[in-house]
Coordinates of C-alpha atoms and ligand atoms in Angstrom, one line a residue:
M530 CA -0.1 -0.2 0.3
M531 CA 1.3 3.6 -1.2
R532 CA 2.1 5.4 2.5
L533 CA 1.1 8.8 2.0
P534 CA 3.8 11.7 2.9
I535 CA 3.9 12.9 6.6
R536 CA 3.0 16.2 5.8
V537 CA -0.3 15.0 3.8
R538 CA -1.0 12.4 7.2
L539 CA -0.4 15.3 9.3
T540 CA -2.9 17.7 7.9
A541 CA -5.4 14.5 7.5
W542 CA -5.0 14.0 11.4
Y543 CA -5.6 18.0 11.9
L544 CA -8.2 17.8 9.8
A545 CA -10.3 15.0 11.2
V546 CA -9.2 16.4 15.1
L547 CA -10.8 19.9 13.7
C548 CA -13.6 18.3 12.7
V549 CA -15.1 16.4 15.2
C550 CA -14.3 19.4 17.8
L551 CA -16.1 22.1 15.4
A552 CA -19.0 19.4 15.4
I553 CA -19.1 18.8 19.1
L554 CA -18.9 22.7 19.5
G555 CA -21.5 23.4 17.0
G556 CA -24.1 21.0 18.6
V557 CA -23.3 22.3 22.0
I558 CA -23.4 25.7 21.0
L559 CA -27.3 24.9 19.3
V560 CA -28.6 23.1 22.4
A561 CA -27.7 25.4 24.7
A562 CA -28.8 28.6 22.8
R563 CA -32.1 26.4 22.2
A564 CA -32.2 25.5 25.9
S565 CA -31.6 29.0 27.1
V566 CA -34.0 30.9 25.1
A567 CA -36.9 27.8 26.3
R568 CA -35.9 28.8 30.4
I569 CA -36.5 32.2 29.5
I570 CA -39.8 31.9 27.8
D571 CA -41.2 29.2 30.2
S572 CA -40.2 31.5 33.2
D573 CA -41.7 34.7 31.6
L574 CA -45.0 32.8 30.9
S575 CA -45.0 31.3 34.3
A576 CA -44.6 34.6 36.0
R577 CA -47.5 35.8 33.9
L578 CA -49.5 32.4 34.8
T579 CA -48.8 33.8 38.7
A580 CA -49.8 37.5 38.0
T581 CA -53.0 36.2 35.9
R582 CA -54.4 34.1 39.0
I583 CA -53.9 37.1 41.7
F584 CA -55.7 39.3 39.0
M585 CA -58.6 36.8 38.9
E586 CA -58.5 36.3 42.6
Q587 CA -59.4 40.1 42.9
H588 CA -61.5 40.7 40.1
I589 CA -63.7 37.6 39.3
S590 CA -65.9 38.0 42.7
S591 CA -66.0 41.5 42.9
E592 CA -67.2 42.5 39.4
P593 CA -69.8 41.7 37.4
P594 CA -69.7 40.1 34.4
A595 CA -69.5 42.7 31.8
E596 CA -67.2 44.5 33.6
L597 CA -65.0 41.8 34.2
Q598 CA -64.2 41.5 30.3
D599 CA -63.0 45.2 29.9
E600 CA -61.2 44.4 33.0
F601 CA -59.2 41.4 31.3
Q602 CA -59.3 43.1 28.2
E603 CA -57.1 46.0 30.0
Y604 CA -54.8 43.6 31.9
S605 CA -54.3 41.1 28.9
A606 CA -53.2 44.4 26.5
S607 CA -51.0 45.4 29.5
Q608 CA -49.1 42.5 29.5
P609 CA -45.7 41.7 27.9
G610 CA -45.8 40.3 24.6
G611 CA -49.4 41.4 23.7
A612 CA -53.0 40.2 24.6
L613 CA -52.8 36.1 24.3
L614 CA -54.7 35.3 27.2
Q615 CA -57.8 32.9 27.3
I616 CA -59.6 31.8 30.4
K617 CA -62.4 29.2 30.5
E618 CA -64.8 28.0 33.3
E619 CA -64.5 24.3 34.3
S620 CA -67.9 23.9 33.0
G621 CA -66.6 25.2 29.4
E622 CA -68.1 28.7 29.5
W623 CA -65.4 31.3 28.3
I624 CA -64.2 33.9 30.8
F625 CA -62.6 36.0 28.3
Q626 CA -60.9 35.4 25.3
S627 CA -58.6 37.8 23.4
L628 CA -58.8 38.8 19.9
S629 CA -55.2 37.7 19.1
M630 CA -55.9 34.1 20.9
Q631 CA -59.2 34.2 18.9
K632 CA -56.8 34.4 15.8
C633 CA -54.9 31.9 16.7
A634 CA -57.4 29.5 17.4
I635 CA -55.0 27.4 19.9
E636 CA -57.5 24.7 21.5
L637 CA -57.6 25.2 25.4
A638 CA -57.7 21.7 27.0
P639 CA -57.9 21.9 30.5
S640 CA -54.9 20.4 32.8
S641 CA -55.3 17.3 34.4
A642 CA -56.2 17.7 37.9
A643 CA -52.8 16.8 38.9
E644 CA -51.2 19.2 37.2
S645 CA -51.1 23.1 38.2
S646 CA -49.4 24.0 34.5
R647 CA -48.1 22.8 31.6
F648 CA -46.2 23.7 28.5
S649 CA -47.0 23.5 25.0
S650 CA -45.2 24.7 21.5
T651 CA -47.5 25.3 18.4
V652 CA -47.3 26.6 15.2
R653 CA -49.8 28.7 13.3
G654 CA -49.3 29.6 9.7
E655 CA -45.8 31.2 9.8
R656 CA -45.7 31.8 13.5
S657 CA -44.6 29.6 16.5
F658 CA -45.9 29.9 20.1
R659 CA -45.1 28.6 23.2
I660 CA -48.3 28.2 25.8
I661 CA -48.9 27.6 29.1
T662 CA -51.8 26.1 30.4
G663 CA -52.9 26.6 34.1
K664 CA -55.6 25.8 36.6
V665 CA -56.2 28.9 38.7
A666 CA -59.5 27.9 41.5
V667 CA -61.3 31.3 42.6
R668 CA -63.5 30.7 45.5
A669 CA -64.4 27.3 44.4
R670 CA -64.4 27.3 40.8
N671 CA -62.0 25.8 38.2
Y672 CA -60.7 27.7 35.9
A673 CA -58.5 27.0 33.1
V674 CA -56.1 29.9 31.7
Q675 CA -53.9 29.9 28.8
I676 CA -51.1 32.3 28.2
A677 CA -49.1 32.3 24.9
T678 CA -46.2 34.2 23.7
D679 CA -45.1 34.6 20.3
T680 CA -41.6 33.0 19.8
T681 CA -41.0 33.4 16.1
N682 CA -38.5 35.6 16.4
F683 CA -36.7 33.4 19.0
T684 CA -37.0 30.4 16.3
L685 CA -35.8 32.9 13.7
V686 CA -32.7 33.4 15.4
L687 CA -32.2 30.2 16.4
Q688 CA -32.2 28.8 13.0
R689 CA -30.2 31.9 11.8
L690 CA -28.0 30.5 14.4
K691 CA -27.5 27.0 13.2
W692 CA -27.1 28.4 9.4
L693 CA -24.4 30.0 10.7
L694 CA -22.5 27.5 12.1
L695 CA -23.8 25.0 9.2
I696 CA -21.6 27.9 6.6
S697 CA -19.0 28.8 9.2
T698 CA -17.6 25.2 9.9
P699 CA -16.5 24.2 6.7
L700 CA -14.9 27.8 5.9
A701 CA -13.4 27.3 8.9
I702 CA -12.2 23.9 8.2
G703 CA -11.1 25.2 4.6
L704 CA -9.5 27.7 6.1
A705 CA -7.2 25.1 9.0
L706 CA -7.0 22.8 6.0
A707 CA -4.6 25.5 4.2
G708 CA -3.1 26.6 7.2
G709 CA -2.1 23.1 8.5
Y710 CA -0.9 22.0 5.3
W711 CA 1.1 25.2 4.9
L712 CA 2.6 24.9 8.6
S713 CA 3.7 20.9 8.4
S714 CA 5.1 21.9 5.2
R715 CA 7.4 24.5 6.5
A716 CA 8.0 22.8 9.4
L717 CA 9.0 19.8 7.2
V718 CA 11.7 21.6 5.2
P719 CA 14.5 21.3 7.9
V720 CA 13.9 17.5 7.3
R721 CA 14.1 17.4 3.4
R722 CA 17.2 19.6 3.4
V723 CA 18.7 17.3 6.4
T724 CA 17.5 13.8 3.7
E725 CA 18.9 15.9 0.9
T726 CA 22.1 16.7 1.8
A727 CA 22.5 13.0 4.1
R728 CA 21.5 11.6 0.1
S729 CA 24.2 13.7 -1.6
I730 CA 26.9 12.4 0.7
G731 CA 29.2 9.8 -1.2
G732 CA 31.4 7.5 -0.1
D733 CA 34.2 9.2 -0.9
E734 CA 32.8 12.5 0.9
L735 CA 32.5 11.1 4.2
S736 CA 34.1 14.0 5.7
R737 CA 31.4 16.2 4.9
R738 CA 28.8 16.8 7.6
L739 CA 25.0 17.9 7.7
D740 CA 24.2 22.1 8.8
I741 CA 22.4 21.3 12.0
P742 CA 20.0 23.5 12.6
Q743 CA 19.8 25.4 16.1
T744 CA 16.1 25.1 17.0
G745 CA 16.8 23.0 20.2
D746 CA 14.3 20.4 19.2
E747 CA 14.0 16.9 17.9
L748 CA 15.6 17.9 13.9
Q749 CA 18.9 19.1 16.1
F750 CA 18.7 16.2 18.0
L751 CA 18.5 14.0 14.5
A752 CA 20.8 16.2 12.3
Q753 CA 23.3 15.8 15.4
T754 CA 22.8 11.8 15.5
L755 CA 23.4 11.6 11.8
N756 CA 26.3 13.7 12.1
D757 CA 28.1 11.0 14.6
M758 CA 27.2 8.3 12.6
L759 CA 29.1 9.7 9.9
A760 CA 31.9 10.4 12.1
R761 CA 31.8 7.1 13.3
I762 CA 31.6 5.5 9.9
E763 CA 34.5 8.0 8.2
N764 CA 36.5 6.8 11.8
S765 CA 36.4 3.0 11.0
F766 CA 36.5 3.6 6.8
K767 CA 39.9 5.5 7.3
R768 CA 40.7 2.7 9.5
M769 CA 40.2 0.2 7.6
T770 CA 41.8 2.1 4.4
Q771 CA 44.9 2.9 6.7
F772 CA 44.8 -1.2 7.8
T773 CA 44.8 -2.1 4.2
A774 CA 47.3 0.3 3.0
D775 CA 49.9 -0.9 6.1
A776 CA 49.0 -4.2 5.7
S777 CA 49.9 -4.3 1.8
H778 CA 53.0 -2.3 2.4
E779 CA 54.3 -4.9 5.0
L780 CA 53.8 -8.2 2.9
R781 CA 55.6 -6.0 0.2
T782 CA 58.5 -5.8 1.6
P783 CA 59.0 -9.2 2.5
V784 CA 57.7 -10.4 -0.5
A785 CA 60.7 -8.1 -2.0
I786 CA 63.1 -9.8 -0.5
M787 CA 62.4 -13.1 -1.3
R788 CA 62.0 -12.0 -5.0
T789 CA 65.5 -10.5 -5.0
T790 CA 66.9 -13.2 -3.0
A791 CA 66.1 -15.9 -5.4
E792 CA 66.8 -13.6 -8.3
I793 CA 70.3 -13.1 -7.1
A794 CA 70.5 -16.4 -6.3
L795 CA 69.8 -17.6 -10.0
R796 CA 71.5 -15.2 -12.0
Q797 CA 74.7 -17.2 -12.3
K798 CA 75.5 -20.8 -11.2
R799 CA 76.5 -21.0 -7.5
D800 CA 78.1 -23.4 -5.1
E801 CA 76.0 -25.3 -3.0
E802 CA 76.7 -23.4 0.1
T803 CA 75.2 -20.2 -1.6
Y804 CA 71.9 -22.0 -2.3
R805 CA 71.5 -22.7 0.9
K806 CA 72.2 -19.7 2.4
A807 CA 69.6 -18.1 0.1
L808 CA 66.9 -20.5 0.5
Q809 CA 67.8 -20.1 4.5
E810 CA 66.8 -16.6 3.4
V811 CA 63.8 -16.8 1.9
L812 CA 62.6 -19.3 4.1
E813 CA 62.9 -17.2 7.0
E814 CA 61.2 -14.4 5.4
A815 CA 58.2 -16.8 4.4
E816 CA 58.2 -17.7 8.1
R817 CA 57.7 -13.9 8.8
T818 CA 55.2 -13.2 6.2
S819 CA 53.0 -16.1 7.5
S820 CA 52.7 -15.4 11.0
L821 CA 52.3 -11.4 9.4
I822 CA 49.4 -12.9 7.7
D823 CA 48.2 -14.8 10.4
D824 CA 47.9 -11.5 12.6
L825 CA 46.2 -9.7 10.0
L826 CA 43.7 -12.6 9.7
T827 CA 43.4 -12.2 13.4
L828 CA 42.5 -8.6 13.6
A829 CA 40.2 -8.5 10.3
R830 CA 38.5 -11.1 11.9
A831 CA 38.2 -9.0 14.9
D832 CA 37.1 -6.1 13.3
S833 CA 34.0 -8.1 11.2
A834 CA 33.1 -9.4 14.7
A835 CA 33.3 -12.8 13.0
Q836 CA 35.5 -14.2 15.3
Q837 CA 33.6 -14.4 18.3
L838 CA 36.0 -16.3 20.9
E839 CA 34.8 -19.7 22.2
L840 CA 34.7 -19.3 25.7
S841 CA 35.0 -22.0 28.2
P842 CA 36.4 -22.4 31.8
T843 CA 40.1 -21.6 31.6
N844 CA 43.4 -21.4 34.3
I845 CA 45.1 -17.9 33.6
A846 CA 48.2 -19.2 35.6
E847 CA 48.5 -22.4 32.9
G848 CA 48.2 -19.9 30.2
I849 CA 50.9 -17.8 31.7
E850 CA 53.4 -20.8 32.5
M851 CA 53.0 -22.1 28.7
A852 CA 54.0 -18.9 27.5
F853 CA 56.5 -18.6 29.6
S854 CA 58.2 -21.9 28.8
R855 CA 58.3 -21.2 25.2
I856 CA 59.6 -17.9 25.5
K857 CA 62.4 -19.5 28.2
F858 CA 64.9 -20.3 24.9
L859 CA 64.4 -17.6 23.3
A860 CA 65.6 -15.4 26.2
A861 CA 68.7 -18.2 26.8
E862 CA 69.7 -17.0 23.1
K863 CA 69.5 -13.4 23.8
T864 CA 71.1 -14.2 27.3
V865 CA 68.3 -12.2 29.1
A866 CA 67.4 -13.6 32.2
V867 CA 63.6 -14.1 32.7
S868 CA 61.8 -15.1 35.7
L869 CA 58.2 -15.9 36.6
Q870 CA 56.5 -16.0 39.8
V871 CA 52.8 -17.6 39.7
I872 CA 51.6 -16.8 43.3
Q873 CA 47.9 -17.4 42.7
R874 CA 47.5 -21.2 40.8
E875 CA 43.6 -21.8 40.5
V876 CA 42.8 -18.8 38.9
W877 CA 39.6 -19.5 36.5
I878 CA 38.0 -17.6 34.0
E879 CA 35.1 -17.6 31.3
G880 CA 37.9 -17.7 28.6
N881 CA 39.9 -18.8 25.8
H882 CA 43.1 -20.5 26.2
E883 CA 44.9 -19.9 22.8
A884 CA 43.9 -16.5 22.6
L885 CA 45.3 -15.9 26.6
L886 CA 47.9 -17.8 25.3
R887 CA 49.0 -16.0 22.7
L888 CA 48.5 -12.3 24.7
F889 CA 51.0 -13.8 27.1
L890 CA 53.4 -14.7 24.4
V891 CA 53.0 -11.4 22.6
L892 CA 54.0 -10.0 26.5
F893 CA 56.5 -12.2 27.0
D894 CA 58.0 -11.5 23.8
N895 CA 58.1 -8.2 23.7
A896 CA 60.1 -8.2 26.9
V897 CA 62.7 -10.3 25.9
K898 CA 62.8 -8.3 22.0
Y899 CA 63.4 -5.3 24.1
T900 CA 65.6 -6.0 26.3
P901 CA 69.2 -6.0 25.4
A902 CA 71.4 -8.7 26.1
G903 CA 72.5 -9.0 30.1
G904 CA 69.3 -7.9 30.7
K905 CA 66.4 -8.9 33.2
V906 CA 62.7 -10.1 32.6
S907 CA 60.6 -10.4 35.5
A908 CA 56.4 -11.6 35.7
V909 CA 54.1 -12.5 38.3
F910 CA 50.5 -13.3 38.5
D911 CA 48.8 -12.8 41.9
V912 CA 45.8 -11.8 42.9
V913 CA 45.6 -8.2 43.9
K914 CA 43.1 -6.3 46.2
G915 CA 40.5 -9.0 45.0
R916 CA 41.3 -9.0 41.2
S917 CA 44.1 -11.2 39.5
V918 CA 46.7 -9.1 37.7
F919 CA 49.7 -10.3 35.6
R920 CA 52.6 -7.9 35.5
I921 CA 55.9 -8.4 33.6
Q922 CA 58.7 -5.7 33.8
D923 CA 61.7 -5.8 31.8
S924 CA 65.2 -3.7 32.0
G925 CA 64.7 -3.1 28.0
I926 CA 65.2 -0.1 25.9
G927 CA 61.7 1.3 27.0
I928 CA 59.3 3.5 25.8
A929 CA 59.0 7.5 25.0
P930 CA 56.2 9.4 26.6
E931 CA 54.9 10.3 23.1
D932 CA 54.7 6.5 22.1
L933 CA 52.8 5.1 25.0
P934 CA 49.4 6.5 24.3
C935 CA 50.1 4.9 20.6
I936 CA 51.7 1.5 20.6
F937 CA 48.4 -0.6 21.1
E938 CA 47.5 0.8 17.7
R939 CA 48.2 -1.3 15.0
F940 CA 51.2 -1.7 12.8
Y941 CA 52.5 1.2 15.2
R942 CA 56.7 0.8 16.1
A943 CA 58.0 3.5 18.9
D944 CA 61.5 3.0 17.3
K945 CA 60.9 3.6 12.9
T946 CA 64.6 2.9 12.7
R947 CA 64.3 -0.7 14.0
T948 CA 65.2 -3.4 11.4
R949 CA 62.1 -5.7 10.8
K950 CA 64.5 -8.3 12.0
Q951 CA 64.8 -6.7 15.5
G952 CA 61.1 -5.6 15.6
G953 CA 58.1 -7.4 14.5
S954 CA 54.9 -6.1 12.4
G955 CA 53.7 -3.9 15.2
L956 CA 50.7 -5.9 15.3
G957 CA 51.3 -7.7 18.5
L958 CA 49.8 -5.5 21.4
A959 CA 46.9 -4.4 18.8
I960 CA 45.9 -8.5 19.2
A961 CA 46.9 -8.4 22.8
K962 CA 44.4 -5.6 23.4
W963 CA 41.5 -6.8 21.7
I964 CA 42.3 -10.6 23.6
A965 CA 42.3 -8.5 26.9
D966 CA 39.4 -6.7 25.7
A967 CA 37.2 -10.2 25.1
H968 CA 38.2 -11.4 28.4
K969 CA 37.1 -8.2 30.3
A970 CA 40.4 -7.5 31.1
E971 CA 42.5 -4.2 31.4
I972 CA 46.0 -3.6 29.7
R973 CA 48.0 -0.9 30.7
V974 CA 52.0 -0.2 30.0
E975 CA 54.3 2.2 32.5
S976 CA 57.5 3.1 31.3
T977 CA 60.5 5.1 30.9
L978 CA 63.1 5.2 28.4
G979 CA 66.4 3.4 28.6
K980 CA 65.2 2.0 31.6
G981 CA 62.2 -0.6 30.9
S982 CA 58.7 -1.0 30.9
V983 CA 56.2 -2.6 33.0
F984 CA 53.0 -4.0 31.1
T985 CA 50.2 -4.9 33.7
V986 CA 46.9 -7.2 32.7
E987 CA 44.1 -6.9 35.3
F988 CA 40.8 -9.4 34.6
L989 CA 38.0 -8.0 36.1
E990 CA 36.1 -11.0 36.3
S991 CA 37.8 -14.3 37.7
R992 CA 37.4 -16.8 40.2
I993 CA 39.6 -18.4 42.5
E994 CA 39.5 -21.9 43.8
L995 CA 41.1 -23.2 46.7
A996 CA 41.7 -26.7 47.2
Q997 CA 40.3 -27.9 50.9
Q998 CA 41.3 -31.5 51.5
D999 CA 39.0 -33.2 48.7
D1000 CA 36.0 -30.4 47.9
A1001 CA 37.4 -27.2 45.6
L1002 CA 35.9 -24.4 47.1
S1003 CA 35.4 -21.7 45.0
V1004 CA 35.5 -18.2 45.5
S1005 CA 34.6 -15.5 43.3
L1006 CA 36.5 -12.7 43.1
E1007 CA 35.3 -8.9 42.2
K1008 CA 33.5 -8.2 39.3
Ligands
ADP2464 P1 55.8 -5.4 17.7 O1 55.7 -6.3 16.5 O2 56.5 -3.9 16.8 O3 57.2 -5.9 18.8 P2 53.5 -4.4 19.0 O4 52.4 -4.0 18.7 O5 54.2 -5.9 20.1 O6 54.3 -4.4 17.8 O7 54.3 -3.8 19.8 C1 54.6 -2.1 19.5 C2 55.6 -1.1 19.7 O8 55.9 -0.9 21.3 C3 56.8 -2.0 19.4 O9 57.1 -1.4 18.0 C4 57.7 -1.2 20.0 O10 58.4 -0.2 20.3 C5 57.0 -1.1 21.7 N1 57.1 -1.9 22.8 C6 56.3 -2.6 23.0 N2 56.7 -3.6 23.8 C7 57.9 -3.4 24.4 C8 58.7 -3.2 25.5 N3 58.6 -4.1 26.3 N4 59.7 -2.4 25.6 C9 59.9 -1.5 24.7 N5 59.2 -1.1 23.7 C10 57.6 -2.1 23.7

């Protein structure tokens, strides 16, 4: 089903509500005006009936019938609204009937014994009347009295009011329709502007932003939100482009080395030893390249969130010890003294053993790599203030303060002059950070240039299991 534009829907809703309101208002005005006019007329008629009753009590017994007619004539003419009065005795004999009443020929039926007066309405030709019929008892005789008032003008006024409402309501609705449509179109202009700008932003112009209308309303909030979203998209787009560029750059070098080494070796006939050396060099480069590709893959999967680490209860100390045993030989080769102290052995976490091993390997590897021969690397794993903490300290080259905030970035190397053989690809700490995040752990570094560095991994959620005779008592550490 085709959806109508929002301004049309807004106007339609507004119109529907307005129609209902106007219909209710018009109805209420008409009914209230009619009721109020009727109340005024009826109370006037009641007052006139009371006055007539008093007049009759005073005159009927004292005046002879001939004069009584004149008295009634005079009285009826003096009444407001004219001489619409007729009086009949219970026996049916007319006491008085004014001329205008005769003309109207309104039937005078005596009211029942129970009621003292009753109201009725009647129409004679083009004129309408409101009538009160009452019972008056004078000297043990009952009379039926009828007083009428001409309501033609009131009816006319009410008719006019009705027509006025019937004509003016559609007019008001028409005006409101035009006004409502104009207003909603006007109110939606900034939305259209934001939409047009958003539509015009292409993939190569992610640095462009929407103009934010300073209206302090939902529109401003929407534009700001869209701008924030654009900034996030731009950021990740930049990171992706940078990552691809850095990755290609990193891969180009070893491939070039392998190619040149092979080309030189093949250029002329050489002895076996030279070929062996060349092949050895190619192998080393190939190994480095394949580990670089592994790292790149890990980070690419981490970015796409496709690689969700499978978590299961894992012993942290076990991972640390395993990494330590692997690094020992490398350290010995480099004559760097390494030591590990695991104070708390049974600390468990919902984690991934392989990933944790990699995290500790990166830290041990870096510590040994960036510590000159004769230096010292010492690592401790313990529970400090309810949290399990791994801390590795080296007496190596240290990191300059300006590099410290960047070392967890991809491809960042603090010392740019270091050769690829000495340093690494600059991906180790980025991977370590990702693994730490996935294990709700915090990774920090403190370092002094020329003196050494300390890397700390603090696990925010872990539990320690203490062996108590046969039962293992599990104590949850702070979350
Ligand atoms: P790399 O493969 O180059 O070691 P990393 O991501 O592991 O990459 O580390 C990034 C940079 O941080 C390194 O190039 C190095 O300059 C610096 N760094 C890391 N660990 C240490 C350390 N223990 N001592 C001194 N510098 C370090």
